[in-house]
Coordinates of C-alpha atoms and ligand atoms in Angstrom, one line a residue:
X1 CA -17.8 10.2 -14.6
X2 CA -15.5 12.9 -12.8
X3 CA -14.5 11.5 -9.3
X4 CA -12.1 13.8 -7.0
X5 CA -10.1 11.3 -4.7
X6 CA -9.1 12.5 -1.2
X7 CA -6.4 10.6 0.9
X8 CA -4.8 11.6 4.3
X9 CA -4.7 8.8 6.4
X10 CA -1.0 8.5 7.4
X11 CA 1.7 10.8 6.5
X12 CA 0.8 12.2 2.9
X13 CA -1.9 14.7 1.7
X14 CA -3.1 13.8 -1.6
X15 CA -6.0 14.5 -4.1
X16 CA -6.2 13.4 -7.3
X17 CA -9.2 13.5 -10.4
X18 CA -9.8 10.3 -11.6
X19 CA -12.3 9.8 -14.4
X20 CA -14.9 6.6 -15.1
X21 CA -12.4 4.8 -12.3
X22 CA -9.7 3.9 -14.9
X23 CA -8.0 7.3 -15.9
X24 CA -6.4 9.7 -13.9
X25 CA -6.6 13.2 -15.0
X26 CA -4.7 14.6 -12.2
X27 CA -2.6 12.7 -8.8
X28 CA -1.3 15.4 -6.7
X29 CA 0.7 13.9 -3.8
X30 CA 2.2 16.1 -0.9
X31 CA 4.6 14.0 1.2
X32 CA 5.4 14.8 4.9
X33 CA 8.6 12.1 4.8
X34 CA 10.8 15.4 5.5
X35 CA 9.3 16.1 8.6
X36 CA 8.8 12.8 10.2
X37 CA 12.4 11.5 8.8
X38 CA 13.6 13.8 11.9
X39 CA 12.1 11.8 14.1
X40 CA 12.5 8.0 12.4
X41 CA 8.8 7.6 11.9
X42 CA 5.5 9.4 11.5
X43 CA 4.4 11.4 14.8
X44 CA 0.5 11.3 14.3
X45 CA 0.1 14.8 15.7
X46 CA 2.3 16.3 13.9
X47 CA 0.9 14.8 10.7
X48 CA -2.6 16.0 11.4
X49 CA -1.5 19.3 11.5
X50 CA 0.4 18.9 8.5
X51 CA -2.5 17.6 6.7
X52 CA -4.9 20.6 7.9
X53 CA -2.2 22.9 6.2
X54 CA -1.9 21.2 2.8
X55 CA -5.2 19.7 2.3
X56 CA -7.1 22.8 0.6
X57 CA -4.3 23.7 -1.7
X58 CA -3.6 20.0 -2.8
X59 CA -7.1 19.7 -3.6
X60 CA -7.3 23.2 -5.7
X61 CA -4.2 22.0 -7.6
X62 CA -5.7 18.4 -8.3
X63 CA -8.6 20.2 -9.9
X64 CA -6.5 22.6 -11.5
X65 CA -4.2 19.9 -13.3
X66 CA -7.1 18.3 -14.7
X67 CA -8.5 21.6 -15.8
X68 CA -11.8 21.0 -13.9
X69 CA -13.9 23.2 -11.9
X70 CA -15.7 21.6 -8.8
X71 CA -19.4 21.8 -10.5
X72 CA -18.0 19.5 -12.9
X73 CA -17.2 16.8 -10.3
X74 CA -19.8 13.9 -10.1
X75 CA -18.6 12.2 -6.8
X76 CA -16.2 13.2 -4.0
X77 CA -14.4 9.6 -2.7
X78 CA -12.5 10.5 0.9
X79 CA -10.5 7.7 2.8
X80 CA -12.2 6.9 5.8
X81 CA -9.9 4.1 7.2
X82 CA -7.9 2.3 8.4
X83 CA -5.2 4.7 9.7
X84 CA -4.1 7.2 12.1
X85 CA -7.7 8.7 13.5
X86 CA -6.3 12.4 13.5
X87 CA -5.2 12.0 10.2
X88 CA -8.0 10.4 8.4
X89 CA -10.7 12.9 10.1
X90 CA -9.0 15.5 8.3
X91 CA -9.5 14.6 4.4
X92 CA -12.6 12.8 5.5
X93 CA -14.3 15.9 7.3
X94 CA -12.9 18.3 4.0
X95 CA -14.5 16.0 1.7
X96 CA -17.6 15.6 3.2
X97 CA -17.7 19.3 3.8
X98 CA -17.1 19.7 -0.1
X99 CA -19.5 17.7 -1.3
X100 CA -22.2 19.4 1.1
X101 CA -21.6 22.8 0.0
X102 CA -21.7 21.7 -3.3
X103 CA -24.2 19.3 -3.5
X104 CA -22.1 16.7 -4.8
X105 CA -22.5 13.1 -4.3
X106 CA -20.0 11.3 -1.5
X107 CA -18.3 7.9 -0.7
X108 CA -16.2 7.3 2.4
X109 CA -13.7 4.7 1.0
X110 CA -11.5 1.7 2.6
X111 CA -7.8 2.6 2.2
X112 CA -6.8 -1.0 1.9
X113 CA -9.3 -1.1 -1.4
X114 CA -7.7 2.1 -2.5
X115 CA -5.0 0.0 -2.9
X116 CA -6.3 -2.9 -4.5
X117 CA -7.7 -0.2 -7.2
X118 CA -4.8 1.1 -7.7
X119 CA -4.2 -1.7 -10.2
X120 CA -7.2 -0.5 -12.2
X121 CA -5.6 2.5 -13.1
X122 CA -4.7 3.1 -16.9
X123 CA -4.8 -0.9 -17.2
X124 CA -7.4 -3.5 -18.6
X125 CA -7.4 -5.5 -14.7
X126 CA -10.9 -7.1 -14.5
X127 CA -11.6 -9.0 -11.5
X128 CA -11.5 -12.0 -10.5
X129 CA -7.9 -12.0 -9.7
X130 CA -5.2 -12.8 -6.3
X131 CA -4.2 -9.5 -4.7
X132 CA -1.1 -9.2 -2.6
X133 CA -1.4 -5.7 -0.7
X134 CA 1.7 -4.8 1.3
X135 CA 1.8 -1.7 3.2
X136 CA 3.3 -0.2 5.9
X137 CA 0.5 -1.2 8.1
X138 CA -1.2 -4.4 6.6
X139 CA -0.6 -7.7 4.8
X140 CA -3.5 -9.2 3.1
X141 CA -3.8 -11.9 0.2
X142 CA -7.4 -11.2 -0.8
X143 CA -9.1 -13.3 -3.3
X144 CA -11.2 -10.3 -5.4
X145 CA -14.0 -12.3 -6.7
X146 CA -15.5 -8.9 -8.3
X147 CA -15.4 -5.1 -7.6
X148 CA -16.7 -5.3 -4.1
X149 CA -16.5 -8.8 -3.2
X150 CA -13.4 -9.6 -1.4
X151 CA -12.3 -12.9 0.6
X152 CA -9.3 -12.3 2.6
X153 CA -7.3 -15.6 2.8
X154 CA -4.3 -14.4 4.6
X155 CA -2.9 -11.4 6.9
X156 CA -0.1 -11.0 8.8
X157 CA -0.6 -11.7 12.6
X158 CA 2.1 -9.4 13.9
X159 CA 4.2 -6.8 11.8
X160 CA 3.1 -5.9 8.5
X161 CA 5.7 -6.3 5.6
X162 CA 6.7 -2.3 5.2
X163 CA 6.8 -2.3 8.8
X164 CA 9.4 -4.8 9.1
X165 CA 11.4 -3.0 6.5
X166 CA 11.2 0.1 8.3
X167 CA 12.0 -1.3 11.5
X168 CA 15.0 -3.0 10.4
X169 CA 16.2 -0.1 8.3
X170 CA 15.9 2.2 11.7
X171 CA 18.1 -0.4 13.7
X172 CA 20.9 -0.2 10.5
X173 CA 20.6 3.3 11.0
X174 CA 19.1 3.7 7.3
X175 CA 16.4 6.2 8.1
X176 CA 12.7 6.6 7.5
X177 CA 11.4 5.2 5.1
X178 CA 13.5 2.0 5.3
X179 CA 11.6 0.4 2.3
X180 CA 13.5 1.8 -0.8
X181 CA 17.0 2.2 1.2
X182 CA 17.0 -1.5 2.1
X183 CA 15.9 -2.2 -1.8
X184 CA 18.9 -0.2 -3.0
X185 CA 21.3 -1.6 -0.5
X186 CA 20.0 -5.1 -1.4
X187 CA 20.6 -4.8 -5.5
X188 CA 24.6 -4.2 -4.0
X189 CA 24.9 -7.3 -1.8
X190 CA 25.1 -11.2 -1.3
X191 CA 22.3 -13.6 0.6
X192 CA 25.2 -14.2 3.0
X193 CA 23.1 -14.6 6.4
X194 CA 20.7 -17.2 7.1
X195 CA 17.4 -15.9 8.2
X196 CA 14.2 -17.9 8.8
X197 CA 11.1 -18.0 6.1
X198 CA 8.7 -17.7 9.1
X199 CA 5.6 -19.5 8.4
X200 CA 6.5 -20.4 4.4
X201 CA 5.7 -24.1 4.5
X202 CA 2.6 -24.0 7.4
X203 CA -0.5 -24.9 6.0
X204 CA -2.3 -21.6 6.0
X205 CA -1.8 -18.4 4.4
X206 CA -1.2 -16.0 6.7
X207 CA 2.0 -14.1 7.5
X208 CA 4.7 -13.3 10.3
X209 CA 7.4 -11.0 10.0
X210 CA 8.4 -9.9 13.7
X211 CA 10.4 -13.5 14.0
X212 CA 12.5 -12.5 11.0
X213 CA 12.7 -9.0 12.7
X214 CA 14.4 -10.7 16.1
X215 CA 16.7 -13.0 13.6
X216 CA 18.1 -9.4 12.6
X217 CA 18.6 -7.9 15.6
X218 CA 20.2 -11.1 17.0
X219 CA 22.5 -11.2 14.1
X220 CA 23.5 -7.5 14.5
X221 CA 23.9 -8.2 18.4
X222 CA 26.0 -11.2 17.7
X223 CA 28.1 -9.5 15.4
X224 CA 28.8 -6.3 17.2
X225 CA 29.9 -8.6 20.4
X226 CA 32.5 -10.6 18.1
X227 CA 33.7 -7.1 17.0
X228 CA 33.1 -8.4 13.4
X229 CA 31.8 -5.6 10.7
X230 CA 28.6 -6.1 9.2
X231 CA 28.2 -5.7 5.3
X232 CA 24.8 -3.7 5.5
X233 CA 24.7 -4.9 1.7
X234 CA 24.5 -8.4 2.7
X235 CA 22.4 -8.2 5.6
X236 CA 19.8 -5.7 3.2
X237 CA 20.1 -8.4 0.5
X238 CA 19.5 -11.5 2.9
X239 CA 16.6 -9.6 5.1
X240 CA 15.0 -8.8 1.7
X241 CA 15.2 -12.4 0.2
X242 CA 13.8 -13.8 3.5
X243 CA 10.6 -11.4 3.3
X244 CA 10.3 -12.2 -0.9
X245 CA 10.4 -15.8 -0.3
X246 CA 7.8 -15.7 1.8
X247 CA 5.3 -13.2 -0.1
X248 CA 5.9 -14.7 -3.7
X249 CA 6.1 -18.3 -1.7
X250 CA 2.6 -18.0 -0.5
X251 CA 1.1 -15.9 -3.3
X252 CA 1.9 -18.7 -6.0
X253 CA 0.7 -21.2 -3.6
X254 CA -2.5 -19.7 -3.4
X255 CA -2.9 -18.7 -7.0
X256 CA -2.3 -22.5 -7.8
X257 CA -4.5 -23.5 -5.3
X258 CA -7.5 -21.1 -6.3
X259 CA -6.5 -21.6 -10.0
X260 CA -6.2 -17.9 -10.8
X261 CA -3.9 -16.8 -13.2
X262 CA -4.2 -13.2 -12.7
X263 CA -1.9 -11.5 -9.7
X264 CA -2.2 -7.8 -8.7
X265 CA 0.3 -6.9 -6.1
X266 CA -0.2 -3.3 -4.3
X267 CA 0.7 -1.1 -1.5
X268 CA 4.0 0.8 -0.3
X269 CA 6.0 -2.9 -0.7
X270 CA 5.2 -3.4 -4.5
X271 CA 7.5 -0.5 -5.2
X272 CA 10.1 -2.7 -4.4
X273 CA 12.5 -3.6 -7.1
X274 CA 13.3 -7.4 -5.9
X275 CA 9.5 -8.3 -5.5
X276 CA 8.8 -6.7 -9.2
X277 CA 11.7 -8.9 -10.7
X278 CA 10.3 -12.0 -9.1
X279 CA 7.2 -11.9 -10.3
X280 CA 8.7 -10.9 -14.1
X281 CA 10.6 -14.1 -13.7
X282 CA 7.4 -16.0 -12.8
X283 CA 5.3 -14.4 -15.5
X284 CA 8.2 -15.8 -17.8
X285 CA 8.3 -19.2 -16.3
X286 CA 4.8 -20.0 -15.2
X287 CA 1.3 -19.2 -16.7
X288 CA 0.3 -16.0 -14.9
X289 CA 0.1 -12.4 -15.1
X290 CA 1.5 -10.1 -12.6
X291 CA 0.1 -6.2 -12.2
X292 CA 1.8 -3.6 -10.2
X293 CA 0.6 -0.3 -9.7
X294 CA 3.4 2.9 -11.6
X295 CA 6.0 3.3 -8.1
X296 CA 3.8 6.4 -7.4
X297 CA 0.8 4.6 -7.5
X298 CA 2.2 1.8 -5.1
X299 CA 2.8 4.2 -2.0
X300 CA -0.2 6.4 -0.6
X301 CA -2.1 8.2 -3.3
X302 CA -5.2 9.6 -4.1
X303 CA -6.2 8.3 -7.2
X304 CA -6.3 5.1 -5.9
X305 CA -9.1 6.4 -3.6
X306 CA -11.0 7.8 -6.5
X307 CA -11.1 4.1 -8.1
X308 CA -12.1 2.5 -5.5
X309 CA -14.6 4.9 -4.9
X310 CA -15.8 4.9 -8.4
X311 CA -16.6 1.0 -7.8
X312 CA -18.4 1.7 -4.6
X313 CA -20.5 3.9 -5.7
X314 CA -21.5 2.1 -8.8
X315 CA -22.5 -0.7 -6.7
X316 CA -23.6 0.5 -3.3
X317 CA -24.6 4.4 -3.8
X318 CA -23.5 7.1 -1.4
X319 CA -22.4 6.8 1.7
X320 CA -24.5 9.0 4.4
X321 CA -22.7 12.0 5.5
X322 CA -22.7 10.7 9.3
X323 CA -20.1 8.1 8.5
X324 CA -16.7 8.1 10.7
X325 CA -13.2 7.6 10.2
X326 CA -12.5 4.3 11.9
X327 CA -9.1 3.4 12.6
X328 CA -8.5 0.1 12.6
X329 CA -11.4 -0.3 9.9
X330 CA -10.7 -4.1 8.1
X331 CA -11.1 -5.4 4.5
Ligands
KG4_1 O1 1.0 1.8 1.1 P1 2.0 2.8 2.1 O2 2.6 4.2 1.1 O3 1.3 3.5 3.2 C1 0.8 2.3 3.9 O4 -0.4 2.5 3.8 O5 1.4 2.0 4.9 O6 3.3 1.6 2.5 C2 4.4 2.5 3.2 C3 5.4 1.4 3.3 C4 6.5 1.8 4.1 O7 6.8 0.7 5.1 C5 7.8 1.9 3.2 O8 9.0 1.5 3.9 C6 7.5 0.9 2.1 O9 6.3 0.9 2.0 N1 8.0 0.7 0.9 C7 8.9 -0.1 0.4 C8 9.4 0.4 -0.6 N2 8.7 1.7 -1.0 C9 8.0 1.9 0.1 N3 9.0 -1.3 1.3 C10 10.0 -2.1 0.1 N4 10.8 -1.5 -0.9 C11 10.6 -0.4 -1.3 N5 11.0 -0.1 -2.3
ZN2 ZN1 -1.3 2.7 2.3

């Protein structure tokens, strides 16, 4: 089955051809990072205008690279939320129109189910497993019992993990997006600064990253007031360790409680080398298997939407053309 995936929820316009929900035939991503970094973050109005410009060429390139004619596509799957409403509308409307005009089945896909499904691409991963989804907008610990059966056990109560990276990076003058910049600096530093592991020991699986952000801001202000120079590498490492201790600590605790041996990490923060290394060590030490998508499939892409759309279609059939984009769509 040939699926055309379309993704436009934030600042990437993306299209991909995925076969049987598992095999990538093409994966085209047009990133707007160079445009938004001038403003230090995504400007929604600018993002949707750029999506309108790019959607058609990106979809055409995905078909061309896969050597597929639109008449050979069995299903079109487009992201319907969560995300920026103006951005979502571009990909969703385009997908619906393309499906309608060519008499192709259509599904609207949840972006977070897409992130979870990124780990199905070109791997042997099958439910059940525990999924840690860490993106720019969301942090979820999800028990994936079957392809479409999710139990959300933990979520962030304020900032998402990626959002915390982006905000701290901005304060440190590192630019947007902050995740990769802090990750690279952290490799050169030592964890010399004492920062809180918020909610690590608490008796639930929710997260909170705003207290850590405040602690970093207080540290920066107090050092500046004392006239001390801030060692950016050490600050990046200390911040990253505080984030990873909580993410990894809570994930492992829940895996033990559920007696689940397979953990799948996804979302933009799963591109983090520090996080990948921690799970590599845990695989060797504990009896678990950890899946990470390739880096290009960690951040936003349309192949993951194609994979999620395939399993949704297999179990629930098509979506009605009347479905709407939902900015705050939950899992
Ligand atoms: O999943 P994603 O592409 O978009 C959303 O759905 O939000 O995630 C983007 C987030 C940004 O906050 C970015 O800073 C973060 O992922 N990110 C990283 C790394 N690469 C991207 N965070 C930490 N380390 C990285 N290497
Ligand atoms: Zn995302």
